[in-house]
């Protein structure tokens, strides 16, 4: 864990990281602790924000393996009207040489109320998945219980010819790129340190899904904006974790969170030991 800006990650060997999962400070939404003279997220214009966003991503790209993947969670900004931040970031990533694998929709089941003149309450964020190159990335299919509940022969629709096709339904189905969860519950953080506060922690299950899909046990993963330390879930999944944050308070809390995860996941000593 490094308490410094992730614009320079010389501590990491180039092409050694399988996955970077992160969430940049959203544009013009919050002011975080200890962010320096020109805080990322407080740029004067959306264009400047996107340019800085890409600068951080270029440093990430240097550290990723040749088929490495970036997973970045990003939300919209509605101050002074719709800004199109999410779309502009996606377009800028592609222009800068990233291959967009998917743009997932994260739906928050209980979004925090915000003033929304002329529009509906926003409950959606995006999770952009981009590959460093045209090479095939690590990808592990993730399953969930299907609505069928058991193996079942399913009758298809009747064709013009009168023929009918059949398929075999399974009790398990691949997850979709629409993810619905409640908003983060800060009580999870208070169990580790009741005095720690973070304005925008990301849920563990979001990170767990993408870490499981885009890396394997033993791989090294990175979060260059560790914030509340959600990347610590990677330790439970058998990954090696590297984290950066310019806020030393966040780094110290992430260290506690990582230690907590390691204690919980440490296998018990056998009788022989």
Short mmCIF file of C-alpha atoms in Angstrom, two decimals:
data_model
loop_
_atom_site.label_atom_id
_atom_site.label_comp_id
_atom_site.label_asym_id
_atom_site.label_seq_id
_atom_site.Cartn_x
_atom_site.Cartn_y
_atom_site.Cartn_z
CA UNK A 1 0.00 0.00 0.00
CA UNK A 2 1.47 3.33 -1.09
CA UNK A 3 0.33 6.73 0.28
CA UNK A 4 1.05 8.72 -2.86
CA UNK A 5 -0.41 9.77 -6.19
CA UNK A 6 -0.96 6.94 -8.66
CA UNK A 7 0.29 9.11 -11.52
CA UNK A 8 3.67 7.55 -10.75
CA UNK A 9 3.65 3.88 -9.73
CA UNK A 10 7.34 3.10 -10.17
CA UNK A 11 7.11 0.66 -7.25
CA UNK A 12 5.33 -1.79 -9.59
CA UNK A 13 7.12 -3.70 -12.32
CA UNK A 14 5.83 -2.97 -15.81
CA UNK A 15 3.50 -5.65 -17.23
CA UNK A 16 3.12 -7.46 -13.89
CA UNK A 17 -0.52 -6.77 -13.03
CA UNK A 18 -3.46 -8.82 -14.34
CA UNK A 19 -6.29 -6.51 -13.31
CA UNK A 20 -6.77 -2.96 -12.13
CA UNK A 21 -10.12 -2.36 -10.43
CA UNK A 22 -10.84 1.18 -9.32
CA UNK A 23 -13.25 4.05 -8.96
CA UNK A 24 -11.83 7.51 -9.69
CA UNK A 25 -13.21 10.49 -7.76
CA UNK A 26 -16.35 11.46 -9.64
CA UNK A 27 -16.33 14.82 -11.38
CA UNK A 28 -17.38 17.81 -9.27
CA UNK A 29 -19.29 15.79 -6.67
CA UNK A 30 -17.22 15.54 -3.48
CA UNK A 31 -14.12 16.97 -1.86
CA UNK A 32 -11.90 14.29 -0.34
CA UNK A 33 -9.17 14.55 2.29
CA UNK A 34 -5.54 15.35 1.49
CA UNK A 35 -5.89 15.60 -2.28
CA UNK A 36 -3.15 18.12 -2.97
CA UNK A 37 -3.33 21.44 -4.82
CA UNK A 38 -5.16 20.14 -7.90
CA UNK A 39 -7.52 17.39 -6.71
CA UNK A 40 -8.65 14.83 -9.27
CA UNK A 41 -12.42 15.24 -9.48
CA UNK A 42 -12.26 18.99 -8.89
CA UNK A 43 -11.02 20.00 -12.32
CA UNK A 44 -12.46 23.17 -13.83
CA UNK A 45 -14.12 21.47 -16.79
CA UNK A 46 -15.28 18.01 -17.83
CA UNK A 47 -12.60 18.01 -20.54
CA UNK A 48 -9.87 18.58 -17.94
CA UNK A 49 -11.36 15.82 -15.77
CA UNK A 50 -11.35 13.35 -18.65
CA UNK A 51 -7.77 14.27 -19.59
CA UNK A 52 -6.60 13.65 -16.01
CA UNK A 53 -8.60 10.42 -15.93
CA UNK A 54 -6.72 9.20 -19.00
CA UNK A 55 -3.36 10.23 -17.49
CA UNK A 56 -3.97 7.90 -14.54
CA UNK A 57 -5.08 5.15 -16.94
CA UNK A 58 -1.89 5.44 -18.97
CA UNK A 59 0.18 4.71 -15.87
CA UNK A 60 -2.10 1.73 -15.16
CA UNK A 61 -1.65 0.48 -18.71
CA UNK A 62 2.13 0.38 -18.28
CA UNK A 63 1.76 -1.88 -15.25
CA UNK A 64 -0.80 -4.26 -16.77
CA UNK A 65 0.23 -7.47 -18.50
CA UNK A 66 -0.14 -7.50 -22.27
CA UNK A 67 -3.69 -8.87 -21.92
CA UNK A 68 -4.43 -6.99 -18.70
CA UNK A 69 -7.83 -5.53 -17.90
CA UNK A 70 -9.03 -2.26 -16.38
CA UNK A 71 -12.36 -2.24 -14.53
CA UNK A 72 -13.44 1.25 -13.55
CA UNK A 73 -16.63 2.29 -11.76
CA UNK A 74 -17.88 5.73 -12.76
CA UNK A 75 -20.95 7.83 -12.08
CA UNK A 76 -22.62 10.76 -13.80
CA UNK A 77 -22.57 14.42 -12.75
CA UNK A 78 -25.69 16.57 -12.99
CA UNK A 79 -24.41 19.85 -11.59
CA UNK A 80 -25.18 22.54 -14.19
CA UNK A 81 -27.17 19.92 -16.08
CA UNK A 82 -26.26 16.59 -17.63
CA UNK A 83 -22.53 16.43 -18.33
CA UNK A 84 -22.14 13.13 -20.21
CA UNK A 85 -19.11 12.26 -18.10
CA UNK A 86 -19.48 8.49 -18.32
CA UNK A 87 -19.77 8.49 -22.11
CA UNK A 88 -16.88 10.92 -22.53
CA UNK A 89 -14.60 8.77 -20.37
CA UNK A 90 -15.52 5.65 -22.32
CA UNK A 91 -14.85 7.40 -25.63
CA UNK A 92 -11.54 8.82 -24.37
CA UNK A 93 -10.36 5.38 -23.21
CA UNK A 94 -11.05 3.92 -26.64
CA UNK A 95 -9.32 6.84 -28.35
CA UNK A 96 -6.28 6.30 -26.12
CA UNK A 97 -5.89 2.71 -27.28
CA UNK A 98 -7.97 0.71 -24.84
CA UNK A 99 -10.29 -2.00 -26.19
CA UNK A 100 -13.67 -1.69 -24.52
CA UNK A 101 -14.84 -5.19 -23.58
CA UNK A 102 -18.13 -4.12 -22.03
CA UNK A 103 -19.96 -1.34 -20.25
CA UNK A 104 -21.90 -2.79 -17.35
CA UNK A 105 -24.87 -1.04 -15.76
CA UNK A 106 -24.87 -0.87 -11.97
CA UNK A 107 -28.38 -0.17 -10.68
CA UNK A 108 -28.64 1.00 -7.07
CA UNK A 109 -31.83 -0.38 -5.55
CA UNK A 110 -32.04 2.32 -2.88
CA UNK A 111 -30.32 5.41 -4.33
CA UNK A 112 -29.72 8.46 -2.18
CA UNK A 113 -32.23 11.18 -2.96
CA UNK A 114 -30.86 14.13 -4.90
CA UNK A 115 -32.54 17.18 -6.40
CA UNK A 116 -33.60 16.28 -9.95
CA UNK A 117 -35.42 19.10 -11.70
CA UNK A 118 -36.65 18.01 -15.12
CA UNK A 119 -35.44 14.42 -14.80
CA UNK A 120 -35.97 11.23 -12.82
CA UNK A 121 -33.91 10.25 -9.78
CA UNK A 122 -30.59 8.83 -10.95
CA UNK A 123 -29.87 5.31 -9.71
CA UNK A 124 -27.36 4.13 -12.33
CA UNK A 125 -23.59 4.04 -12.57
CA UNK A 126 -21.41 2.37 -15.17
CA UNK A 127 -18.63 -0.17 -14.81
CA UNK A 128 -16.37 0.10 -17.84
CA UNK A 129 -14.25 -2.95 -18.65
CA UNK A 130 -11.33 -2.33 -21.02
CA UNK A 131 -8.43 -4.48 -22.19
CA UNK A 132 -4.92 -3.17 -22.75
CA UNK A 133 -4.60 -4.94 -26.11
CA UNK A 134 -6.37 -7.17 -28.62
CA UNK A 135 -5.14 -10.26 -26.78
CA UNK A 136 -7.62 -12.54 -25.04
CA UNK A 137 -7.96 -11.49 -21.38
CA UNK A 138 -8.46 -13.76 -18.40
CA UNK A 139 -12.18 -14.37 -18.09
CA UNK A 140 -14.02 -16.73 -15.76
CA UNK A 141 -17.75 -17.15 -16.33
CA UNK A 142 -19.83 -16.35 -13.25
CA UNK A 143 -23.09 -18.18 -12.66
CA UNK A 144 -26.24 -17.43 -10.72
CA UNK A 145 -29.40 -19.40 -9.99
CA UNK A 146 -31.83 -19.20 -12.90
CA UNK A 147 -35.58 -18.79 -12.67
CA UNK A 148 -36.04 -22.35 -13.92
CA UNK A 149 -34.72 -23.96 -10.75
CA UNK A 150 -33.89 -27.30 -12.39
CA UNK A 151 -32.87 -28.88 -15.70
CA UNK A 152 -35.86 -28.62 -17.99
CA UNK A 153 -36.68 -29.07 -21.67
CA UNK A 154 -37.99 -25.75 -23.00
CA UNK A 155 -40.20 -25.57 -26.06
CA UNK A 156 -39.36 -22.82 -28.53
CA UNK A 157 -41.73 -20.76 -30.65
CA UNK A 158 -43.35 -22.34 -33.69
CA UNK A 159 -41.74 -21.39 -37.01
CA UNK A 160 -43.55 -20.54 -40.25
CA UNK A 161 -42.76 -24.08 -41.44
CA UNK A 162 -44.56 -25.51 -38.45
CA UNK A 163 -41.36 -26.78 -36.91
CA UNK A 164 -40.63 -26.24 -33.24
CA UNK A 165 -37.21 -26.17 -31.62
CA UNK A 166 -36.36 -27.31 -28.12
CA UNK A 167 -33.56 -26.39 -25.73
CA UNK A 168 -32.36 -27.58 -22.34
CA UNK A 169 -32.78 -25.09 -19.54
CA UNK A 170 -30.35 -25.16 -16.64
CA UNK A 171 -30.80 -24.29 -12.95
CA UNK A 172 -27.76 -22.04 -13.32
CA UNK A 173 -27.34 -19.14 -15.75
CA UNK A 174 -24.54 -16.73 -16.66
CA UNK A 175 -24.88 -13.36 -14.94
CA UNK A 176 -25.78 -10.39 -17.11
CA UNK A 177 -24.09 -7.02 -17.47
CA UNK A 178 -26.85 -5.37 -15.43
CA UNK A 179 -26.01 -5.57 -11.73
CA UNK A 180 -28.52 -4.52 -9.07
CA UNK A 181 -27.49 -4.00 -5.44
CA UNK A 182 -28.38 -1.76 -2.52
CA UNK A 183 -26.18 1.25 -1.80
CA UNK A 184 -23.15 0.55 0.38
CA UNK A 185 -23.76 0.06 4.10
CA UNK A 186 -21.07 1.92 6.07
CA UNK A 187 -21.52 -0.36 9.10
CA UNK A 188 -19.08 -2.73 7.36
CA UNK A 189 -16.35 -0.12 7.74
CA UNK A 190 -17.22 0.76 11.33
CA UNK A 191 -16.55 -2.85 12.37
CA UNK A 192 -12.92 -2.27 11.45
CA UNK A 193 -12.52 1.32 12.62
CA UNK A 194 -15.53 3.24 14.01
CA UNK A 195 -13.76 6.56 13.46
CA UNK A 196 -13.01 6.08 9.76
CA UNK A 197 -15.20 7.91 7.26
CA UNK A 198 -15.31 7.80 3.48
CA UNK A 199 -17.89 9.57 1.35
CA UNK A 200 -18.09 7.05 -1.48
CA UNK A 201 -17.11 3.47 -0.58
CA UNK A 202 -17.73 0.78 -3.19
CA UNK A 203 -19.45 -2.49 -2.32
CA UNK A 204 -17.36 -5.64 -1.86
CA UNK A 205 -19.67 -7.74 -4.04
CA UNK A 206 -19.06 -5.42 -6.99
CA UNK A 207 -15.29 -5.84 -6.71
CA UNK A 208 -15.62 -9.54 -5.96
CA UNK A 209 -17.58 -10.12 -9.18
CA UNK A 210 -15.01 -8.46 -11.43
CA UNK A 211 -11.94 -9.76 -9.60
CA UNK A 212 -13.29 -13.30 -9.91
CA UNK A 213 -14.11 -12.83 -13.60
CA UNK A 214 -10.96 -11.07 -14.81
CA UNK A 215 -8.16 -12.62 -12.73
CA UNK A 216 -7.11 -15.94 -11.23
CA UNK A 217 -5.85 -16.93 -7.77
CA UNK A 218 -2.18 -15.99 -7.47
CA UNK A 219 -2.50 -13.03 -9.84
CA UNK A 220 -1.55 -9.52 -8.81
CA UNK A 221 -4.36 -6.95 -8.86
CA UNK A 222 -4.25 -3.20 -8.37
CA UNK A 223 -6.48 -0.40 -7.12
CA UNK A 224 -4.87 2.99 -7.72
CA UNK A 225 -7.61 4.80 -5.74
CA UNK A 226 -8.05 2.46 -2.76
CA UNK A 227 -10.31 4.80 -0.79
CA UNK A 228 -12.08 2.62 1.79
CA UNK A 229 -10.07 -0.47 0.84
CA UNK A 230 -12.67 -2.49 -1.05
CA UNK A 231 -9.83 -4.08 -3.04
CA UNK A 232 -8.99 -6.03 0.14
CA UNK A 233 -11.61 -8.59 -0.94
CA UNK A 234 -8.99 -9.72 -3.46
CA UNK A 235 -6.94 -11.18 -0.61
CA UNK A 236 -9.85 -13.41 0.37
CA UNK A 237 -10.02 -14.55 -3.25
CA UNK A 238 -6.33 -15.53 -3.25
CA UNK A 239 -4.98 -12.58 -5.22
CA UNK A 240 -1.99 -10.38 -4.41
CA UNK A 241 -3.11 -6.79 -3.86
CA UNK A 242 -1.39 -3.45 -4.52
CA UNK A 243 -3.03 -0.17 -3.57
CA UNK A 244 -2.37 3.55 -3.96
CA UNK A 245 -4.10 6.58 -2.48
CA UNK A 246 -2.90 10.12 -1.97
CA UNK A 247 -4.85 10.20 1.32
CA UNK A 248 -2.73 8.60 4.10
CA UNK A 249 -5.85 8.10 6.25
CA UNK A 250 -7.37 5.89 3.55
CA UNK A 251 -4.12 3.95 3.21
CA UNK A 252 -3.98 3.33 6.96
CA UNK A 253 -7.59 2.14 7.02
CA UNK A 254 -7.02 -0.08 3.98
CA UNK A 255 -4.10 -1.67 5.80
CA UNK A 256 -6.39 -2.49 8.75
CA UNK A 257 -9.03 -3.84 6.38
CA UNK A 258 -6.50 -6.03 4.58
CA UNK A 259 -5.21 -7.38 7.89
CA UNK A 260 -8.80 -8.09 8.95
CA UNK A 261 -9.42 -10.05 5.73
CA UNK A 262 -6.21 -12.03 6.10
CA UNK A 263 -7.05 -13.01 9.68
CA UNK A 264 -10.52 -14.13 8.61
CA UNK A 265 -9.24 -16.17 5.66
CA UNK A 266 -6.19 -17.72 7.36
CA UNK A 267 -6.71 -21.51 7.38
CA UNK A 268 -6.73 -23.10 10.84
CA UNK A 269 -3.63 -24.98 11.88
CA UNK A 270 -3.94 -28.75 11.38
CA UNK A 271 -3.43 -31.18 14.23
CA UNK A 272 -0.14 -32.20 12.70
CA UNK A 273 1.10 -28.62 12.75
#
